[in-house]
Coordinates of C-alpha atoms in Angstrom, one line a residue:
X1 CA -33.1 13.6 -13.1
X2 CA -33.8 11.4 -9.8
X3 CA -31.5 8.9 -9.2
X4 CA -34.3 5.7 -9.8
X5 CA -34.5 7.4 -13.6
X6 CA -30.8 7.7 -13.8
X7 CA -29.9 4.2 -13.0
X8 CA -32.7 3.3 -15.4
X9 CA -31.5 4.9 -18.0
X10 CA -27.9 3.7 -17.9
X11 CA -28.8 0.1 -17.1
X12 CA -30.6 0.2 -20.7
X13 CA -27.2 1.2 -22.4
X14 CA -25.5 -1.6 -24.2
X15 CA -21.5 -2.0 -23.6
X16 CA -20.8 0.8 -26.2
X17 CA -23.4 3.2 -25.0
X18 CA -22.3 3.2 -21.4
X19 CA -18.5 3.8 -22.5
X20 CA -19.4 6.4 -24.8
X21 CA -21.4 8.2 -21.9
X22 CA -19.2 7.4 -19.0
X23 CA -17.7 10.5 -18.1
X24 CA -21.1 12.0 -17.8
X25 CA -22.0 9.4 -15.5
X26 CA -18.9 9.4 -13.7
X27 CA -19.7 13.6 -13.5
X28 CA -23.5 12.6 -12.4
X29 CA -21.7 10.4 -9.6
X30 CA -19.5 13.1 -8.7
X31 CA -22.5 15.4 -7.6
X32 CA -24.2 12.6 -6.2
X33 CA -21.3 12.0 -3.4
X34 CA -21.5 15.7 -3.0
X35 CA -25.0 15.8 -2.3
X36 CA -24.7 12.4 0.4
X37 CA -22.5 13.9 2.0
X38 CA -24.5 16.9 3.2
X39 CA -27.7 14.2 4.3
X40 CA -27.3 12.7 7.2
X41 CA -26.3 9.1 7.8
X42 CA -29.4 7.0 7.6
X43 CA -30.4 9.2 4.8
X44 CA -27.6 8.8 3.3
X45 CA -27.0 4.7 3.7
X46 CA -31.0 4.4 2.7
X47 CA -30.0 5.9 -1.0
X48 CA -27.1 4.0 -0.9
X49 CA -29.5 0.7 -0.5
X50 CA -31.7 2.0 -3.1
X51 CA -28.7 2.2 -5.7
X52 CA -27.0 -1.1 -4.8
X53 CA -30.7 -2.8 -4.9
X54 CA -31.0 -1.3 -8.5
X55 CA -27.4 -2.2 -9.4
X56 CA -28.4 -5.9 -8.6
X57 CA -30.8 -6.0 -11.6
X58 CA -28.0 -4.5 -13.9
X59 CA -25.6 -5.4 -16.1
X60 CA -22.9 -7.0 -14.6
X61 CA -20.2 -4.0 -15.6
X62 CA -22.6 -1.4 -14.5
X63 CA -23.1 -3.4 -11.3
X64 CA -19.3 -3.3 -10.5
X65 CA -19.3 0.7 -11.8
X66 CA -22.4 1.5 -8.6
X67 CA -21.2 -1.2 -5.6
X68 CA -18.0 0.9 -6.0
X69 CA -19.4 4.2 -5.5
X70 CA -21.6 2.8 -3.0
X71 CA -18.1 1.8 -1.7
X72 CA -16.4 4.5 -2.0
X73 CA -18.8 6.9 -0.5
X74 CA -20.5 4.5 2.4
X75 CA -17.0 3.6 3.6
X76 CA -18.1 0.7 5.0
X77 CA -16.8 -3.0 4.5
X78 CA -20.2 -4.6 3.5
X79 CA -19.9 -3.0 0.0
X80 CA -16.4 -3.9 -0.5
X81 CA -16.8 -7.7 -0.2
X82 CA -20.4 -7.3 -2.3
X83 CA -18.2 -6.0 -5.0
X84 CA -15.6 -8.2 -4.7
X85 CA -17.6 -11.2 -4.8
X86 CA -19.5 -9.6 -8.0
X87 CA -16.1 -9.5 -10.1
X88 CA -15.3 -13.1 -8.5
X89 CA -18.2 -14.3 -9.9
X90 CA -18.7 -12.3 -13.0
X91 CA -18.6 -14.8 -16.6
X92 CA -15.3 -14.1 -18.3
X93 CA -17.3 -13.5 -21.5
X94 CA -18.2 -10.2 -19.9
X95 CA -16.1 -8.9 -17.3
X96 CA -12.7 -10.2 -19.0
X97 CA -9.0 -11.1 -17.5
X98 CA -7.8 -7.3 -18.0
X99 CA -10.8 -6.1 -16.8
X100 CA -10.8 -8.0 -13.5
X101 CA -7.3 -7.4 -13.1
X102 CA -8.0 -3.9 -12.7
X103 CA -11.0 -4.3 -10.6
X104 CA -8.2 -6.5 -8.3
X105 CA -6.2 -3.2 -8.4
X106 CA -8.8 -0.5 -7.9
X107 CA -10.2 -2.5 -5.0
X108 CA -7.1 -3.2 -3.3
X109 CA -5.4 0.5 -3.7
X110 CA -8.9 1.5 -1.7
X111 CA -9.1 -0.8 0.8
X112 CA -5.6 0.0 1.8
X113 CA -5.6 3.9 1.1
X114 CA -9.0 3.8 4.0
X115 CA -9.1 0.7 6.6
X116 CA -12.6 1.4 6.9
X117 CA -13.3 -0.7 3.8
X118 CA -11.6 -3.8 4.7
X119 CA -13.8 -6.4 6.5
X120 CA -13.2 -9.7 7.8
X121 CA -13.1 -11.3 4.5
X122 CA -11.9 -8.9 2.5
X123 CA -8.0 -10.1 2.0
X124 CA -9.6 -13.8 1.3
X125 CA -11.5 -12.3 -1.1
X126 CA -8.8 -10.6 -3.0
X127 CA -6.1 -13.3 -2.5
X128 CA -9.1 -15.7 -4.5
X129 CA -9.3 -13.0 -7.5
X130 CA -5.7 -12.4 -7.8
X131 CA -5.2 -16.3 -7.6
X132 CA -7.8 -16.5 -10.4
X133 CA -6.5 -14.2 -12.7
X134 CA -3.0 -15.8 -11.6
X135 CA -4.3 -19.0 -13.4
X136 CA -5.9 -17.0 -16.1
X137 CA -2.5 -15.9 -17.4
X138 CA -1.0 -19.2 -17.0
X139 CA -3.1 -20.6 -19.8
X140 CA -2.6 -17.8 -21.7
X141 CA 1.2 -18.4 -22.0
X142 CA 0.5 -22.0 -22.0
X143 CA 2.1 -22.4 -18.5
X144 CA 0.8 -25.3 -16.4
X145 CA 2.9 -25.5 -13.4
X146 CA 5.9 -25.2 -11.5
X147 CA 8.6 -26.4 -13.5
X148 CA 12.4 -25.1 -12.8
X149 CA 15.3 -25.0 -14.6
X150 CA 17.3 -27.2 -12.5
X151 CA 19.8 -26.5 -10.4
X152 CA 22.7 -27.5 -11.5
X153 CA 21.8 -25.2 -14.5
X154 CA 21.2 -21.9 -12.8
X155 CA 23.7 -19.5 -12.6
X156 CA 24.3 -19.4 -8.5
X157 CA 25.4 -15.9 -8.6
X158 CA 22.4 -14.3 -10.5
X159 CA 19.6 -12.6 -8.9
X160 CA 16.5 -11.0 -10.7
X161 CA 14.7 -8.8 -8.8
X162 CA 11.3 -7.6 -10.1
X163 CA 9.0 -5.4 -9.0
X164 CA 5.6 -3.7 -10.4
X165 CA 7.0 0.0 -9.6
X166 CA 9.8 1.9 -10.0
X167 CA 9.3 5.9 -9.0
X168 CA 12.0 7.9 -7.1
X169 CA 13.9 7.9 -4.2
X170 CA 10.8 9.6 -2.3
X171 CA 8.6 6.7 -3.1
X172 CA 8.9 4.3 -0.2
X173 CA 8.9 0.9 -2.1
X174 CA 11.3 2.1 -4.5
X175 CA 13.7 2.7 -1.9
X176 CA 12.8 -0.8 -0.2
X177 CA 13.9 -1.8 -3.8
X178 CA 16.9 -0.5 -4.2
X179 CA 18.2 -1.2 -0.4
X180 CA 17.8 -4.7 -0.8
X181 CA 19.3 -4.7 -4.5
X182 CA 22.2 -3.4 -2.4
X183 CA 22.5 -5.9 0.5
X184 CA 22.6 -8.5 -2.5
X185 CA 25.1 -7.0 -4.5
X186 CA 27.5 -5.8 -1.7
X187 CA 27.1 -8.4 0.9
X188 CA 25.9 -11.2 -1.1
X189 CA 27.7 -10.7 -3.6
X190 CA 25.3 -11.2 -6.1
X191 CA 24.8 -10.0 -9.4
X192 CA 21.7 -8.1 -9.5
X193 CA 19.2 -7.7 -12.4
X194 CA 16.6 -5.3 -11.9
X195 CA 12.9 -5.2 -14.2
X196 CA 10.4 -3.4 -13.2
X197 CA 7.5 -4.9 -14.7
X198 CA 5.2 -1.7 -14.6
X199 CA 2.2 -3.7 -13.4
X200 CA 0.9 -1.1 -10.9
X201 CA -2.8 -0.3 -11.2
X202 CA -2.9 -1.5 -14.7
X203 CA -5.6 0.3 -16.6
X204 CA -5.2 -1.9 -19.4
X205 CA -8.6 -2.7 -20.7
X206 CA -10.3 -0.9 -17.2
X207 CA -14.0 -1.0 -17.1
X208 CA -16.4 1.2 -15.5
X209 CA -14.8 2.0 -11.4
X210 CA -16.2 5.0 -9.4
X211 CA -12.7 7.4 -9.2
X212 CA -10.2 5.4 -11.1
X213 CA -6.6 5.7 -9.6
X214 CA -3.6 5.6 -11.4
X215 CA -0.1 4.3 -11.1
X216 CA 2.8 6.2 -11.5
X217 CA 4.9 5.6 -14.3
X218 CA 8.3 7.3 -15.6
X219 CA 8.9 6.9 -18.9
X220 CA 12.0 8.1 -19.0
X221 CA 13.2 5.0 -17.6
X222 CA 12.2 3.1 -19.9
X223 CA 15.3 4.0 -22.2
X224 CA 17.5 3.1 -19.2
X225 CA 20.1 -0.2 -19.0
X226 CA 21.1 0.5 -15.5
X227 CA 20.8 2.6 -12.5
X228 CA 23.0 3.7 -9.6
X229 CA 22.5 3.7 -5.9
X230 CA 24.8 4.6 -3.2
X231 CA 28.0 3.7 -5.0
X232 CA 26.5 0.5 -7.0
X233 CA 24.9 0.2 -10.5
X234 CA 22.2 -2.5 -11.8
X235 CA 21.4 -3.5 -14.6
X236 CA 17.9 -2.4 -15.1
X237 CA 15.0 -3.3 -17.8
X238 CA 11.7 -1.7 -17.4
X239 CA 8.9 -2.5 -19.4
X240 CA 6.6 -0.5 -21.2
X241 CA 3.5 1.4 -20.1
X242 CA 1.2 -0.9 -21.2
X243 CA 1.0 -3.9 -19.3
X244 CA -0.2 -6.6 -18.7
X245 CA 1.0 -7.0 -22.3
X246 CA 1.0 -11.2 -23.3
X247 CA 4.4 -10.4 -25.7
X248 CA 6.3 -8.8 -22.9
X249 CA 5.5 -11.8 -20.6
X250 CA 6.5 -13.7 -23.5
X251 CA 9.9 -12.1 -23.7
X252 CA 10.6 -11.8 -19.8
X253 CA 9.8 -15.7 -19.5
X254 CA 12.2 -15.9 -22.2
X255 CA 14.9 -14.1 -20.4
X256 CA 14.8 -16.4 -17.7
X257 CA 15.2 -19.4 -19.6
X258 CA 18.1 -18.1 -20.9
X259 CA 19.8 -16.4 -18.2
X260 CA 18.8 -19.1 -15.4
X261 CA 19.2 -16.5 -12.1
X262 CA 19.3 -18.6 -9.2
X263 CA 15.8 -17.4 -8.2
X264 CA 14.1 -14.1 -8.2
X265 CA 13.1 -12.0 -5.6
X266 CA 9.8 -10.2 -5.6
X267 CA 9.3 -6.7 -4.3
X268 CA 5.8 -5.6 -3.4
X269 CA 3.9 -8.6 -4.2
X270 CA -0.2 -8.7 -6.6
X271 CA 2.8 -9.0 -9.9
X272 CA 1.5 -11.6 -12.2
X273 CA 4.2 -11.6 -14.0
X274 CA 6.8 -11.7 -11.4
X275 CA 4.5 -15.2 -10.4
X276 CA 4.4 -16.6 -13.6
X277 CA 8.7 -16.0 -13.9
X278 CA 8.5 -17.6 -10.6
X279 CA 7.2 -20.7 -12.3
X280 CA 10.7 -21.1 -13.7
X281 CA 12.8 -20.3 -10.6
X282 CA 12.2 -20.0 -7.3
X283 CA 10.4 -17.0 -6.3
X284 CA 11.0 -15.1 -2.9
X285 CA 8.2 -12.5 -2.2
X286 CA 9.1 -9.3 -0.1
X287 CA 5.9 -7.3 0.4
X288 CA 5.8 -3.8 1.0
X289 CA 2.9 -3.9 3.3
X290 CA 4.2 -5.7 5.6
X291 CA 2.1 -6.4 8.3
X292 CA 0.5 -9.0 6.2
X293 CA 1.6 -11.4 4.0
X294 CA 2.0 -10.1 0.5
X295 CA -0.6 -11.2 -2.9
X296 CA 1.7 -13.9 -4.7
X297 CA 1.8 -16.8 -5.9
X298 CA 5.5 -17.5 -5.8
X299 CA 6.8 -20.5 -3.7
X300 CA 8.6 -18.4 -1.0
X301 CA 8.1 -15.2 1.5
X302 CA 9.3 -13.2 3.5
X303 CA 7.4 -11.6 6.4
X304 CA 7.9 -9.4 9.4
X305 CA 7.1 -11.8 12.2
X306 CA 4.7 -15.2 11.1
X307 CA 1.9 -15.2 9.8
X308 CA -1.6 -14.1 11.8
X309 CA -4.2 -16.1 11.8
X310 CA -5.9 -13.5 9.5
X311 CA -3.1 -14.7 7.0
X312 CA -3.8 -18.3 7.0
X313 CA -6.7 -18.1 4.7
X314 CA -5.2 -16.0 2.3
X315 CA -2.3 -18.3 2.3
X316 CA -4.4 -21.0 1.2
X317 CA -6.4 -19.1 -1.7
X318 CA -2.9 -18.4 -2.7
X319 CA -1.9 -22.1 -3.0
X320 CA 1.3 -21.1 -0.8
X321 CA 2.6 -23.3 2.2
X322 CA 2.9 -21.0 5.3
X323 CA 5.7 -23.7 6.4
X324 CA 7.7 -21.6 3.3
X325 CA 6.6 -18.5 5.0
X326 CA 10.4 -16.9 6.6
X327 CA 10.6 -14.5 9.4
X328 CA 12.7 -11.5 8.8
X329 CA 12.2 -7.6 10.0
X330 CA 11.2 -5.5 7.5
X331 CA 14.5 -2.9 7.4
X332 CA 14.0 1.1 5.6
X333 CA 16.1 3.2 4.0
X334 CA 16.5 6.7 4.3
X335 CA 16.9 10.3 2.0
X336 CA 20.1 11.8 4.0
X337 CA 18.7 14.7 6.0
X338 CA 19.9 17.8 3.8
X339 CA 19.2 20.8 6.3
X340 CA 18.8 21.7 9.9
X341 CA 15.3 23.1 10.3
X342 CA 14.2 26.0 13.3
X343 CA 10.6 25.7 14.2
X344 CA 10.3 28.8 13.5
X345 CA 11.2 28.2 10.1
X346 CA 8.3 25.6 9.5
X347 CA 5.6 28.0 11.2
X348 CA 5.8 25.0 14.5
X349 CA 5.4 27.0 17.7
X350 CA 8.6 27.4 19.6
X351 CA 7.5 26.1 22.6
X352 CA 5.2 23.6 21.9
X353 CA 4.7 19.9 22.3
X354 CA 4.6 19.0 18.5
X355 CA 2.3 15.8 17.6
X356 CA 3.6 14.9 14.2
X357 CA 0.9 13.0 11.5
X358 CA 2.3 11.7 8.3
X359 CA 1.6 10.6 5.3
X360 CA 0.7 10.4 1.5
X361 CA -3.2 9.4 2.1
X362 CA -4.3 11.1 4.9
X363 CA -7.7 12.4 3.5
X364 CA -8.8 8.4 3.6
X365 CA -6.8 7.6 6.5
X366 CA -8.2 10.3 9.3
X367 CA -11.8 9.5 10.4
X368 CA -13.7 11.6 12.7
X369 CA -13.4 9.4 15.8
X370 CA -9.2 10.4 15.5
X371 CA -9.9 14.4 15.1
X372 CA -12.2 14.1 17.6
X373 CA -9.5 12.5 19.7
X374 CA -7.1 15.0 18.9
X375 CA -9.7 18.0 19.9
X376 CA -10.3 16.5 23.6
X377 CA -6.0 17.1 23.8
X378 CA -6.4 20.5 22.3
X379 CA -8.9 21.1 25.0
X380 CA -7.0 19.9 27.8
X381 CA -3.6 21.3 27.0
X382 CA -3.0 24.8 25.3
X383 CA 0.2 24.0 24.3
X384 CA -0.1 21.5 22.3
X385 CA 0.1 21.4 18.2
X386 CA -0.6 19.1 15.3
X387 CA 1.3 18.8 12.5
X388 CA 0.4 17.3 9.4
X389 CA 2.8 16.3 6.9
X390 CA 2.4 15.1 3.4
X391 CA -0.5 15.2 1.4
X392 CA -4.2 16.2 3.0
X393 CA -5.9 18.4 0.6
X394 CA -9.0 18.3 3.1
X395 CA -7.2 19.6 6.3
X396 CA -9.3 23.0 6.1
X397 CA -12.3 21.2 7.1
X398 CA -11.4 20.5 10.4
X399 CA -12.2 24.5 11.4
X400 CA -16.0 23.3 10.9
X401 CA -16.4 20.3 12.9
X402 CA -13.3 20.8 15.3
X403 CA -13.2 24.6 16.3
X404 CA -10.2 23.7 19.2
X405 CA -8.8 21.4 17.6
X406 CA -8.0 23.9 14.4
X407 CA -6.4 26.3 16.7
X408 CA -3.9 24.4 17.3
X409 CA -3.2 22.9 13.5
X410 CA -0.5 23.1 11.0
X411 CA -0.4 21.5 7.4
X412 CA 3.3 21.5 6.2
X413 CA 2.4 19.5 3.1
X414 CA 4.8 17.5 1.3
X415 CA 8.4 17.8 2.7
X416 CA 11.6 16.7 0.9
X417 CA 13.3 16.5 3.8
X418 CA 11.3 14.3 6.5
X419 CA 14.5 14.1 8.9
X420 CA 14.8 17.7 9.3
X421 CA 11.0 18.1 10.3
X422 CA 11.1 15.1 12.5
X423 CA 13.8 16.5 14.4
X424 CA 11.4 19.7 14.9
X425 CA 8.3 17.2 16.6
X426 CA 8.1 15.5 20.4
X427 CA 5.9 12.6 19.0
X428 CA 4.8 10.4 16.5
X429 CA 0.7 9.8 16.2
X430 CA -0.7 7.1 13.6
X431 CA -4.1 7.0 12.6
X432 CA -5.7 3.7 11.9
X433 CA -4.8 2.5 8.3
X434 CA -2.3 0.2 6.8
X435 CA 0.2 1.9 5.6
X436 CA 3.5 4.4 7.0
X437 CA 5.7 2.4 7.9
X438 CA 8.4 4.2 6.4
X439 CA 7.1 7.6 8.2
X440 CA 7.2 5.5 11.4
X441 CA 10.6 4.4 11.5
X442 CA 12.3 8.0 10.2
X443 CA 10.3 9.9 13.4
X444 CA 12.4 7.0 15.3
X445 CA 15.5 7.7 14.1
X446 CA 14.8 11.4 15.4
X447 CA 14.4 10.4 18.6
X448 CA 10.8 11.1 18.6
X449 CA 8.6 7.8 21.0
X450 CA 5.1 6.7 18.6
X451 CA 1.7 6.1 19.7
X452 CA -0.1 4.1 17.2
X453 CA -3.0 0.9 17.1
X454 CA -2.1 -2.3 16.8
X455 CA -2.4 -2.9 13.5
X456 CA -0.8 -2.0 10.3
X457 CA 3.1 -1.3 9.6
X458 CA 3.4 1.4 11.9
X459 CA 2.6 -1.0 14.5
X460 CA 5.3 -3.8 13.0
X461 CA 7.4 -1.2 12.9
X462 CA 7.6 0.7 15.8
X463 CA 6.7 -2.3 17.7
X464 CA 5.1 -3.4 21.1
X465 CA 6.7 -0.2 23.1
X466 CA 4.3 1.9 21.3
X467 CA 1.1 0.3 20.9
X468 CA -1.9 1.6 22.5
X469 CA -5.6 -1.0 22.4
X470 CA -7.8 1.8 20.6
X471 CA -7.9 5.5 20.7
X472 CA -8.9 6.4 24.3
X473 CA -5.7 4.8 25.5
X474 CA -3.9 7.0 22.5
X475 CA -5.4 10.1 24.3
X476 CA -4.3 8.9 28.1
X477 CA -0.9 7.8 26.2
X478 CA -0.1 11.1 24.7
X479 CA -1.1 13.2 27.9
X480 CA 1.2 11.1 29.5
X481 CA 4.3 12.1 26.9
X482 CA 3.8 15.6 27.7
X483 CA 3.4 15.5 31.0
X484 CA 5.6 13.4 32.1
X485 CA 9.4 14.0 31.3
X486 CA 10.7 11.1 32.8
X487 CA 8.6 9.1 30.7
X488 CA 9.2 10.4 27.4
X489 CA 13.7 10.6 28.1
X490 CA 13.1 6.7 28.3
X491 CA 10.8 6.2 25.4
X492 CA 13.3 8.3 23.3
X493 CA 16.0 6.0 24.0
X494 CA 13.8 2.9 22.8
X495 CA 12.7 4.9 19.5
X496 CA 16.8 5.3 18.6
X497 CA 17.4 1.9 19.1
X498 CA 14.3 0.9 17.8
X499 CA 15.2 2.4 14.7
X500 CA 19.1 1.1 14.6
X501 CA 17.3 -2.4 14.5
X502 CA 15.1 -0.9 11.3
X503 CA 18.3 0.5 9.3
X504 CA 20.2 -3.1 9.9
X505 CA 19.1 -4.4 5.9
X506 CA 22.1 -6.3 6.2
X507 CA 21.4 -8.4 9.4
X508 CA 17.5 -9.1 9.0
X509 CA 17.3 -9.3 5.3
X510 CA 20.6 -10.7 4.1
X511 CA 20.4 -13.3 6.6
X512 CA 16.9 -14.3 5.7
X513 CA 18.1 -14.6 2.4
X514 CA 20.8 -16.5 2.9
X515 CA 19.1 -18.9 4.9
X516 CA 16.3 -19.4 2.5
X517 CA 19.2 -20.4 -0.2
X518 CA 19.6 -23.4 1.5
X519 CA 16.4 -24.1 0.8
X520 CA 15.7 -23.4 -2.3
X521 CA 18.6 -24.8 -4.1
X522 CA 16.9 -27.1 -5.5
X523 CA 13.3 -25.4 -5.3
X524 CA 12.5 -27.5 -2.7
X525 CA 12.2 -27.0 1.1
X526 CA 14.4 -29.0 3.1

């Protein structure tokens, strides 16, 4: 079937039809990607015209379903704000509040997982759907503004602390979590209630997406009334697996009211019900990408550094004051290193210069124009090696399109013990994305310098020492680390006290904290 005749066909299908049939056309899409990405480029971007013209005469869900394919596959911004200006503007009668929620998640979850999709409106764009749906579920609960118990009624030593996740102690953001659950309780001295309000990706009443993610969930938490970390135990709630669900809000709003915390604190950030709790107490957001300010509606935030101009208009579409923005440096928490690691134990040549890549996403987050950085090294030094770590399932393809560069490649996959392979590598290289922070500031601790872009939290992280303008100064930057020893002793020394600065939880985010009590006594800033 040609692709003008397939679009046809499935932009005749009423609601009903198209779900019944949607894993066929999800299959028929599938092939389709496989196919483009044989063509070359303008043959390839001239279909992907054809389909988006076609999905403009469409039903408005099977509109959404083809801009993000065309998305998805084209990797290129223009599609992304298209499709996010299509669910913006798409009548609530029939693209509905669950359904654009999870159009908000699908859409964010890509454009961070590949920066290539993120264009100069993008985050405006998303901070004016989340904002929307924010208001949605505010008339839904009957909830019309800010109105706080008052102070004199709140109990000054209670703390909620919500977030829309809660995995392992492998999962980045849950350790963020839990480290600054502990700075409140030990150092603060705070009683600390923890809900995770399972919000991630929700799929709840998903319509048609191209590839939909998924959140994690654990359901054996669910049965849980507290959890331990390092020596401390919180009280813990989580809710159940399918939210947003309006009785649950119900009931969380309801705990508030009756416990009266002295406000709430907000890990991770696009949690509509976190926000709408927030309405009741103040609300301090700590996002988890921190490099920009985080999607929320609560009244306060905290941020590593102040806000970019890039942040400003997302700010606004938020409806939140950047004069309630707070400075603090975003702190990480480790997994103890367990063993002591050889090279020749992790198949990392003895007597190499070992450039160590890392992370969870790497299949979206490594574009050509960074392999094909990495192959002019391989050609100019024999002894150097790239190591991946994590997860990318693609890695093989490299041999294809980067013959000396594959020679010198190792994929170590996903490693439980990050330390003890950091402490095998000479340097840490970051692709361009938004994400790895946490990767960043672990390879510092080891002692290992970074080279990365300056943009994304690898770049907050490691900090101005180790930025480079664009990838030709990356290649000059890392020739430089292997060839000159003096160099790279002193740039060691930085990354270890680099990453003393980034272990201090206490200092930069118990003192933000307790500087923004003062403010927020009365939910007002002073």
């Amino acid at each position: 079937m040609e692709l003008g005749t397939f679009i046809g066909q499935i932009c005749r299908y009423d609601r009903q039809e198209y779900f019944e049939c949607y894993g066929q056309i999800e299959e028929r899409l599938h092939n389709l990607e496989k196919i483009l990405g044989t063509l070359e480029e303008a043959q390839r971007s001239m279909i992907l015209e054809q389909m988006e013209h076609r999905a403009g005469e469409a039903p408005v869900w099977v509109r959404i379903h083809l801009l993000s394919f065309c998305m998805k596959v084209s990797k290129t911004p223009a599609y992304t704000q298209e499709l996010l200006q299509t669910v913006l503007d798409a009548d609530w009668n029939e693209v509905g509040e669950y359904e654009k929620l999870s159009d908000y998640w699908q859409i964010g979850t890509a454009v961070f997982a590949d920066a290539r999709l993120k264009g100069e409106r993008t985050q405006e764009q998303l901070a004016a759907l989340y904002r929307m749906l924010f208001d949605a579920f505010c008339g839904a609960l009957g909830i019309k503004g800010r109105n706080y118990v008052p102070v004199e009624e709140r109990d000054g030593n209670l703390v909620f602390v919500m977030t829309s996740q809660v995995l392992g102690q492998n999962h980045a953001p849950t350790k963020t979590l839990l480290d600054r659950c502990l700075v409140l309780k030990k150092y603060l001295r705070k009683k600390v209630v923890i809900i995770n309000t399972a919000m991630q990706i929700s799929g709840k009443g998903a319509g048609p997406f191209y590839d939909l993610c998924e959140a994690g969930y654990l359901p054996e938490l669910y049965s849980l009334d507290h959890i331990e970390f390092q020596g401390e135990v919180f009280e813990f709630h989580q809710c159940a697996n399918d939210m947003p669900n309006l009785d649950t809000m119900v009931q969380l709003v309801q705990m508030i009211r009756e416990r009266k915390p002295c406000y709430l604190l907000d890990i991770g950030g696009s949690d509509i019900c976190a926000d709408i709790c927030g309405m009741l107490v103040p609300e301090i957001t700590v996002g988890t990408v921190f490099s920009a300010v985080a999607m929320s509606c609560g009244e306060y935030q905290l941020l590593d550094g102040k806000p970019g101009t890039g942040d400003l208009p997302v700010l606004e579409r938020l409806g939140v004051d950047v004069e309630k923005i707070a400075a603090a440096r975003f702190t990480f928490v480790f997994k103890p290193q367990e063993h002591d690691y050889t090279r020749q134990e992790l198949g990392i040549w003895e007597h190499g210069f070992v450039l160590m890549i890392v992370g969870w996403r790497l299949d979206s987050e490594i574009a050509d124009d960074f392999l094909a950085m990495l192959d002019r090294i391989a050609a100019q030094r024999e002894n150097v090696q790239v190591v991946f770590m994590g997860r990318y399932e693609s890695w093989q393809s490299i041999q294809t399109g980067y013959e000396r560069l594959w020679k010198h490649t190792r994929y170590l996959g996903k490693q439980e013990d990050a330390l003890a392979v950091f402490a095998c590598g000479d340097l840490y290289v970051n692709p361009r994305r938004a994400g790895g922070g946490s990767s960043v500031a672990e390879a510092l601790c080891q002692g290992l310098p970074a080279v990365t872009l300056p943009e994304g939290d690898v770049s907050a992280a490691a900090g101005e020492a180790f930025r480079v303008r664009d990838y030709e100064e990356m290649e000059r930057e890392i020739l430089r680390y292997m060839d000159d020893a003096g160099y790279y002793s002193r740039q060691s020394a930085r990354a270890r006290e680099r990453a003393k600065e980034l272990l201090d939880s206490r200092k930069s985010f118990g003192e933000a904290i307790e500087k923004l009590e003062e403010k927020i006594k009365d939910g007002v800033s002073r």
